[in-house]
Amino acid sequence: MTTLDSAFAPKRCIQEAFDADEHAQNLTRWQQEYDQLSPGSFYGRLDEVALETMQVFKEYTGQALRQDCRVWPNSLWIGIPTTRQGTRINGQPLSLGEVMCRPGGRDFELVTPETFDIYGLVIQLPALAEATQRQGVSLDKHWQERPRRPAPKETLNAVSFLIERLLTSQTLTIASHIHQDILLMALLELLQAEQPSAELPPSYAHRKEVVDRVKRYVDEHLDGPVTMEELCQLTHVSRRTLQYSFTTILGISPLQFLRLTRLNRVRRALRAASPEQSVTGIATYWGFWHLGQFAHDYKQQFGESPSQTLHAKTL
């Protein structure tokens, strides 16, 4: 009986985090930033396996999030959530039987619900091209443009089963290239059929642009209060249209977006604080002048006080 060299076995990594943005940094080679939307303590877990030309993972997050993401260049990411209710990619709600699909090197945005599980598979594009040529299949030429794509239920179940089995196997004695070939065959089945997603409503593009313009403006003015009147003037829309735009694209109101964005920025600042910085100084810098209300809102959102976050940073 031949013993396989351990150098050829897949490399597995399991990481846990109790802060959303710390969790975002755990996925190898991705560029990500997570804002926590739902209130309470955060817990996240990432199970990841590195193959020769693939990255395979399962991610669990216990709170609703807004995620700014970018996959590593010259690659393709497929995301298969276990539940699609409340999931949005680039403001588009995910329907039953759809997966998410994004090329590497491009920014995209996810909004995910509480208690969210997702299987992820990233493959290097040269490896994908070689596999399609070898198998004699052709892929949907629009796959880079569409963030959602429908897939047969049987194929989705097969890919999810293969990923789950790879991540939970007690032994990884099969060589990496064998795992990869098995997953590649399932991936090709998922990608080759040209099945356009449901048409977006005519209002989608305008509402997405309204939200994107607000996000850019808020990023430049986070150190002071931003009013609804300013945002309406900026986007040239009424308060009602502004409200509809945010609830359609992000699932939250403009006021919730402003409040949660600043709270998450404060949390990042507290976690990155130098020894001489204080909660008061950081909170007021980010525009929170009523410190008692800020401390209450912060603890309700993250399950700990601002001072606990700052203290944990210095431990």
Tab-separated table of N, CA, C and O in Angstrom, residues 48 85 280 311 314:
chain	number	residue	atom	x	y	z
A	48	GLU	N	-11.866	26.564	5.480
A	48	GLU	CA	-11.262	26.821	4.170
A	48	GLU	C	-10.274	25.711	3.813
A	48	GLU	O	-9.520	25.232	4.664
A	85	GLN	N	-33.175	33.922	1.365
A	85	GLN	CA	-34.069	34.961	1.878
A	85	GLN	C	-33.258	36.068	2.544
A	85	GLN	O	-32.487	35.816	3.473
A	280	THR	N	-13.929	58.537	24.393
A	280	THR	CA	-14.517	59.863	24.179
A	280	THR	C	-13.924	60.530	22.951
A	280	THR	O	-14.651	61.079	22.108
A	311	HIS	N	-10.535	48.097	25.497
A	311	HIS	CA	-9.722	47.329	26.434
A	311	HIS	C	-9.242	46.016	25.805
A	311	HIS	O	-8.095	45.616	25.982
A	314	THR	N	-6.164	46.335	23.834
A	314	THR	CA	-4.894	46.550	24.540
A	314	THR	C	-4.434	45.319	25.305
A	314	THR	O	-3.353	45.326	25.872
